[in-house]
Amino acid sequence: MAGSEEKEKAVFDVDAASALVNELRCTFASGKTRSYEWRVTQLKNMLKMCDENEKEIAEALRQDLSKPELESVVYEIGMLKNSCRVALKEVKHWIVPEKAKTSLTTFPSSAEILSEPLGVVLIISAWNYPFLLSLDPLVGAIAAGNAVVLKPSEIAPASSSLLSKLLVKYLDSSAIRVIEGAVAETSALLEQKWEKIFYTGNGRVARIVMAAAAKHLTPVVLELGGKSPVVIDAGINLQVATRRIIAGKWGCNNGQACVSPDYIITTKDYAPELVDTLKNELERFYGKTPLESKDLSRIVNSNHFTRLTKLLDEDKVSGNIVHGGERDKESLKIAPTILLDVPQDSLIMNEEIFGPLLPIILVNKIEESFDLINSGTKPLAAYLFSNKKKLKEQFVMSVSAGGLVINDTTVHLAVDTLPFGGVGESGMGSYHGKFSFDAFSHKKAVLYRSFIGDAAIRYPPYTTEKVRLMKALIGGGIWNIIQALLGWGKA
Amino acid sequence: MIVENEKEIAKALYDDLSKPEFEAFISEISNAKSSCELALKELKHWMKPEKAKTSISTFPSSAEIVSEPLGVVLVISTWNFPFLLSVDPVIGAIAAGNAVVLKPSEISPATSSLLVNLFDKYLDKSAVRVVEGAVPETSALLEQKWDKILYTGSSRVGRIVMTAAAKHLTPVILELGGKCPAIVDSNVNLQVATRRIIAGKWQCNNGQACIGVDYVITTKDFAPKLIDALRKELEDCFGRNPMESKDISRIVSLNHFTRLERLLDEDNVSNKIVLGGQRDQNKLRMAPTILLDVPKDSQIMQDEIFGPLLPIITVENVKDSFDAINSKPKPLAAYLFTNDEKLKESFVQNVSAGGMLINDTILHVTVDTLPFGGVEESGMGSYHGKFSFDAFSHKKAVLYRSFNGDASIRYPPYTESKKKLMKALISDGIFGMLLALIGWSKD
């Protein structure tokens, strides 16, 4: 019954979750979320919400992650606003049924594929881009006409709380709700029947989400991670390449991003030059004492800080640090750190780093890097810096990952005509742009026929004649039909 | 393989299901052939990367979506269209460049065995294999890590398959079933409508089909006419003694026969039979049977029937039928017979199912430009035509950039003006950025 822990808010348990879903299901059944006007209004309000609360959002991200204001404004808010704008512009086209060609076999007929909302969907977000990864999927779910429950990550509590407040203020809470909480609340939500679950996070929890979804035959999109490698060839503009790697690694929440370059592969010959250039550019960006730079996120919490220092301090690895390694437990800061030639069986090479440590693996010939990458599980992204056409082609052909970028890192996320998602361990399904709309829609096939042109040969009793004619009609096209009709068929 | 073994395939289907040769050809063999022919014709187009437009925010760049094979995939097939539902997904898997293991259903053993022989003889067994068996063999397969699983069958086993897949983060396609309704309005060509319902029920493996007409909804006023028309057309198709007609499949097994009998013999249901009801346990035959207005909560109106029993439910107004359908789990298909344009529109807008057909039954699965799959209880994912190729592919995003045009505003140290410019570039495109450069940005 009501105890001291429940002073401030009621416990969100399975019953509460069930009541929530029922309520949203009623809203959905009323048809409210299906209307074009409703969808447009929500999306416009989301834009307004971003515009009017930029400072508050940046502040929450600073509290949760010490995220630099530019990253917050450009990469979280900016990307989200773009997503809203694309949806606002395109949703009228997306909801138009797609005509499908029909053939002689069903003549006369016409066909189309209609996108319908799935119903009530659940979005479980992550802590590293707590704003973007909560609201970007939400844009898709709304554009597709669904009712939505959003569960932000408790590891980013300021953002979670702000999201809760803002969504109540700007969006239609009869159809869109935020549930804050941790494992207990998430489990209560996962026991319910949803029409889709969209999860961003890690492989371990993803398995739990998919198993829970299986009980209700709920389809899922799982946006996970992996070790995103960067292959660096010789003969490139090393300064630009290095900057782009730094931007994708330390410029992306200090390496705590699912598509951040995790490790580098380059040739033994090229490595020294690469390391020097990295050091120079790092100093140019973050100064001589990067622990004091305001342009770097901190490590999100002490759990992850400990995890990362363990990776760094492993015996077979700690001696391979060629740059950085400084850390400050109080302020949860770790400096940009580069390690050279760590062993394949080290901890740091066997889990997704998700932090400011960058191992460089050496090979004799650059082509060997592809096999090295393919010997691990498929990552969410893979990058290649090269000017050689053949190497690029080989890379695209033989390296499998969610997405690939040649000569840059992470920017493919900004291209909304590309599906963003993983494969194998890095996930299933995708979103962004129209892919978000599709992710939250059912593509219903519709065939229209008329009563005219009903062929008696379709029905029993089945005679040899009928069999011959049907075979001709279905298999052989018009010439065979004529032959069959004239009695010349193969049967 | 298909062309050279038509007779053997038809014979196996006859052994397993007493499937008439006509049906074997129309519903299984010819569909499998068309599927193959389409893949052969289109494969080079399907395999080509799809260009994607890029915008100013990544200028200069070019982008494409590359289809890659997933790897080693598992196809678990079923017993009612055992040839088609094995071969059709395998065609998609092969077209997309994967290695495949096929597990046909043990409930159709002649076809299962034939598939082993044919695949062995015609296909590359270093990459395509058939594993026969029942629950233990399937469980052993499901413990493995696959790059995709396509399962056709029941929702109960669908859950088991997805749960097993979850352990390995294996994506799945589940082609399940449901109670596919056919609404019959009064302003129709009754003869044609009735024939098409018969084609979609008793001509489809004697009702044992996932998209077969499960039950009919019509108005109280129209029901007698519909029943009379069905009676007449059924006699034209199957004769006065449908139990002896060669043009109708038998019930697949004693299990299913007993299951169907139980549906028929339930209290308050058995007295609603208006046609048929004959059965022969020895021969596993059951006659086309029509029931009128069985209780809503009867078993026959709860379970997917998957047999030759057709309940007709009556409503006051044909529009009331939509609520009746939507109160049940979403089926794999829903049908409507009407000439009323507004009713068609309302049906398509308000009834949810895997797929829908107006004024006919089952044929939508032969249209390869339409995705074939379910929603909610009737399944997830889809295939047929290019959708099969896509089902077994990973759509890999690829972005190409050059070293030119590297903007220092992207990099730290972050200043107020860099922030303004970046914001403008991402949100407002080149014009916004130019404004910002001249100092006219919003902040």
XYZ file of C-alpha atoms in Angstrom, chain A residues 9-335:
327
model
C 4.273 9.767 -7.303
C 2.431 6.494 -7.655
C 4.577 3.478 -8.526
C 4.354 2.706 -12.213
C 3.677 -1.005 -12.139
C 2.175 -3.536 -14.519
C -1.364 -2.418 -13.711
C -0.507 1.196 -14.350
C 1.181 0.225 -17.610
C -1.850 -1.768 -18.666
C -4.183 1.122 -17.863
C -1.949 3.462 -19.845
C -2.000 1.240 -22.916
C -5.768 0.848 -22.712
C -6.209 4.573 -22.516
C -4.023 5.186 -25.539
C -5.736 2.405 -27.404
C -9.051 4.170 -26.877
C -7.551 7.366 -28.204
C -6.243 5.535 -31.214
C -9.569 3.801 -31.811
C -11.264 7.182 -31.900
C -9.339 7.895 -35.088
C -7.829 11.089 -33.719
C -4.201 10.278 -34.473
C -4.966 9.190 -38.029
C -6.009 12.606 -39.224
C -3.501 14.554 -41.285
C -4.256 17.705 -39.287
C -3.478 16.046 -35.992
C -0.134 14.761 -37.244
C 0.834 18.134 -38.660
C -0.164 19.937 -35.478
C 1.956 17.647 -33.308
C 4.967 18.014 -35.585
C 4.615 21.793 -35.697
C 4.333 21.876 -31.926
C 7.464 19.788 -31.652
C 9.300 22.374 -33.740
C 7.952 25.140 -31.570
C 9.013 23.190 -28.509
C 12.602 23.038 -29.810
C 12.674 26.712 -30.756
C 11.251 27.963 -27.484
C 13.294 25.750 -25.198
C 16.725 25.580 -26.780
C 18.402 26.969 -23.684
C 16.609 24.598 -21.339
C 17.424 21.603 -23.504
C 21.091 22.556 -23.799
C 21.191 23.032 -20.043
C 19.693 19.593 -19.367
C 22.239 18.032 -21.716
C 24.971 19.930 -19.935
C 23.769 18.578 -16.617
C 23.453 15.000 -17.827
C 26.562 14.787 -19.991
C 28.458 18.088 -19.787
C 27.656 18.188 -23.485
C 29.143 21.279 -25.184
C 26.476 23.722 -26.275
C 27.417 23.465 -29.943
C 26.912 19.688 -29.913
C 23.563 20.084 -28.200
C 22.347 22.813 -30.480
C 23.650 21.393 -33.731
C 23.579 17.653 -33.302
C 20.621 17.092 -31.060
C 18.262 20.015 -31.515
C 19.315 20.859 -35.064
C 18.978 17.280 -36.328
C 15.641 16.890 -34.608
C 14.255 20.075 -36.102
C 15.347 18.886 -39.504
C 13.568 15.614 -38.950
C 10.372 17.480 -38.033
C 10.671 19.696 -41.087
C 11.180 16.806 -43.474
C 8.154 15.035 -42.021
C 6.005 18.174 -42.168
C 6.922 18.674 -45.789
C 6.572 15.086 -46.892
C 3.862 13.429 -44.817
C 1.154 14.432 -47.274
C 3.001 12.433 -49.929
C 3.855 9.539 -47.647
C 0.217 8.889 -46.735
C -0.878 8.617 -50.365
C -1.392 4.941 -51.288
C 1.229 3.640 -53.692
C -0.197 2.217 -56.905
C 0.977 -1.286 -57.784
C 1.043 -2.733 -61.289
C -1.216 -5.671 -61.984
C -0.840 -8.253 -64.719
C -2.980 -10.232 -67.121
C -3.570 -12.954 -64.546
C -5.899 -10.801 -62.489
C -7.277 -8.695 -65.355
C -9.295 -6.556 -64.886
C -7.977 -5.281 -61.586
C -6.150 -2.446 -59.884
C -3.898 -2.586 -56.848
C -2.340 -0.337 -54.273
C -0.302 -0.409 -51.097
C -1.806 1.627 -48.306
C 0.182 2.799 -45.281
C -1.799 2.434 -42.061
C -0.763 3.350 -38.536
C 0.077 0.358 -36.409
C -1.708 1.552 -33.278
C -0.032 2.123 -29.932
C 3.761 2.011 -30.047
C 6.558 2.121 -27.465
C 9.808 4.020 -27.893
C 12.628 3.227 -25.480
C 15.398 5.763 -25.739
C 19.056 5.940 -24.701
C 21.157 8.256 -22.553
C 23.839 9.533 -24.909
C 21.666 11.607 -27.230
C 18.701 11.608 -24.896
C 16.867 14.338 -26.701
C 17.425 13.286 -30.311
C 17.013 9.554 -29.742
C 13.721 10.082 -27.920
C 12.147 12.536 -30.302
C 13.471 11.444 -33.685
C 11.638 8.094 -33.526
C 8.649 9.994 -32.112
C 8.543 12.089 -35.294
C 8.180 8.872 -37.299
C 5.550 7.400 -35.022
C 3.454 10.580 -35.146
C 3.890 11.045 -38.887
C 2.576 7.512 -39.354
C -0.486 8.284 -37.189
C 0.178 6.255 -34.043
C -0.339 6.825 -30.335
C 3.005 6.687 -28.522
C 4.566 6.003 -25.154
C 8.120 7.249 -24.760
C 10.432 5.854 -22.100
C 13.544 8.064 -21.884
C 16.701 6.821 -20.195
C 17.066 7.280 -16.456
C 20.825 7.584 -16.933
C 20.141 11.070 -18.333
C 17.696 12.248 -15.654
C 17.651 15.977 -16.384
C 16.761 15.300 -20.021
C 14.223 12.671 -19.030
C 12.508 15.069 -16.681
C 12.572 17.941 -19.161
C 11.153 15.728 -21.899
C 8.340 14.725 -19.622
C 7.499 18.356 -18.872
C 7.821 19.603 -22.446
C 5.797 16.857 -24.085
C 2.927 17.456 -21.702
C 3.052 21.148 -22.504
C 3.378 20.957 -26.285
C 1.917 17.663 -27.459
C -1.436 15.902 -27.206
C -1.219 13.865 -24.017
C -4.309 11.874 -24.864
C -2.106 10.145 -27.430
C 1.528 10.826 -26.530
C 2.947 10.076 -23.109
C 6.269 9.940 -21.355
C 6.968 7.380 -18.651
C 10.071 8.016 -16.619
C 11.808 5.315 -14.675
C 14.325 2.529 -14.678
C 14.246 -1.258 -14.886
C 10.988 -1.726 -12.986
C 9.042 0.741 -15.097
C 10.546 -0.524 -18.334
C 9.682 -4.108 -17.423
C 6.111 -3.099 -16.642
C 5.899 -1.460 -20.055
C 7.463 -4.466 -21.785
C 4.795 -6.792 -20.404
C 2.123 -4.954 -22.373
C 1.030 -5.640 -25.911
C 2.334 -2.919 -28.247
C 1.930 -2.735 -31.976
C 5.610 -1.892 -32.322
C 8.571 -1.377 -30.049
C 11.456 0.878 -31.061
C 14.488 0.378 -28.849
C 17.822 2.221 -28.898
C 20.555 0.833 -26.679
C 22.720 -2.239 -26.240
C 22.581 -5.836 -27.421
C 21.994 -7.332 -24.006
C 18.850 -5.380 -23.269
C 17.766 -5.661 -26.906
C 17.485 -9.417 -26.475
C 15.252 -8.852 -23.468
C 13.109 -6.397 -25.436
C 12.735 -8.769 -28.394
C 11.898 -11.734 -26.161
C 9.218 -9.667 -24.421
C 7.905 -8.540 -27.810
C 7.773 -12.153 -29.009
C 5.093 -12.950 -26.419
C 2.735 -10.577 -28.199
C 4.084 -10.974 -31.736
C 5.134 -7.325 -31.581
C 7.539 -6.316 -34.372
C 10.618 -4.418 -33.229
C 13.238 -1.978 -34.460
C 16.476 -2.365 -32.518
C 19.105 0.354 -32.911
C 22.181 -1.041 -31.224
C 25.915 -0.547 -31.595
C 29.191 -2.291 -32.115
C 32.822 -1.517 -32.770
C 32.746 0.902 -35.699
C 36.165 0.677 -37.373
C 38.025 3.322 -39.368
C 40.388 2.065 -42.052
C 43.049 4.614 -42.966
C 44.913 4.231 -46.220
C 48.038 6.132 -47.177
C 47.966 8.830 -49.861
C 45.129 10.852 -48.385
C 44.712 14.359 -47.048
C 45.735 13.288 -43.571
C 44.869 16.568 -41.897
C 41.255 16.527 -43.112
C 40.933 12.815 -42.351
C 42.221 13.268 -38.813
C 39.903 16.172 -38.136
C 36.953 14.176 -39.344
C 37.927 11.270 -37.124
C 38.282 13.582 -34.141
C 34.906 15.149 -34.913
C 33.295 11.712 -35.104
C 34.987 10.435 -31.981
C 35.588 13.103 -29.364
C 33.280 15.604 -31.006
C 30.419 13.147 -30.618
C 29.707 13.105 -26.911
C 33.365 12.255 -26.273
C 33.160 8.901 -28.049
C 29.932 7.897 -26.359
C 27.960 7.483 -29.588
C 26.818 4.348 -31.376
C 28.414 5.422 -34.659
C 31.587 6.917 -33.211
C 34.807 5.570 -34.657
C 35.659 2.864 -32.142
C 39.111 1.876 -33.396
C 41.438 2.541 -36.303
C 43.173 0.096 -38.623
C 46.149 1.303 -40.615
C 49.458 -0.011 -41.948
C 52.560 -0.310 -39.813
C 54.240 2.142 -42.185
C 51.598 4.802 -42.016
C 50.867 4.670 -38.299
C 53.595 7.044 -37.057
C 52.437 9.836 -39.372
C 48.830 9.212 -38.387
C 49.596 9.347 -34.678
C 51.552 12.597 -35.086
C 48.771 14.255 -37.052
C 46.175 13.116 -34.527
C 48.210 14.550 -31.691
C 48.570 17.889 -33.465
C 44.946 18.218 -34.363
C 43.806 17.105 -30.915
C 45.914 19.811 -29.360
C 44.598 22.363 -31.804
C 41.031 21.455 -30.886
C 41.239 20.829 -27.189
C 44.383 22.577 -26.063
C 47.261 21.216 -24.038
C 45.072 20.259 -21.066
C 42.045 18.583 -22.640
C 40.683 17.653 -19.200
C 39.874 21.338 -18.854
C 38.415 21.862 -22.321
C 34.822 23.006 -22.367
C 34.396 21.437 -25.768
C 34.340 17.841 -24.570
C 31.512 15.935 -22.917
C 32.312 14.183 -19.689
C 31.844 10.463 -19.079
C 28.180 10.029 -18.229
C 28.534 8.390 -14.815
C 30.968 6.611 -12.508
C 29.892 3.168 -13.727
C 31.030 3.976 -17.231
C 34.078 5.829 -15.935
C 35.175 2.703 -14.057
C 34.414 0.554 -17.090
C 36.626 2.731 -19.277
C 39.517 2.962 -16.852
C 39.466 -0.812 -16.578
C 39.885 -1.012 -20.347
C 42.813 1.401 -20.137
C 44.537 -0.162 -17.169
C 44.582 -3.750 -18.431
C 48.140 -5.053 -18.295
C 48.527 -5.866 -21.944
C 47.223 -2.455 -22.915
C 48.327 0.193 -20.442
C 51.805 0.266 -21.915
C 50.491 1.031 -25.382
C 49.145 4.474 -24.660
C 50.817 6.925 -27.055
C 48.711 9.946 -26.219
C 46.503 11.030 -23.351
C 45.449 8.629 -20.607
C 44.783 11.405 -18.077
C 41.659 11.084 -16.030
C 39.828 12.761 -13.187
C 37.370 10.654 -11.266
C 35.796 13.614 -9.456
C 34.745 15.384 -12.595
C 34.252 12.135 -14.541
C 36.674 13.240 -17.216
C 39.023 11.171 -19.347
C 41.282 12.872 -21.875
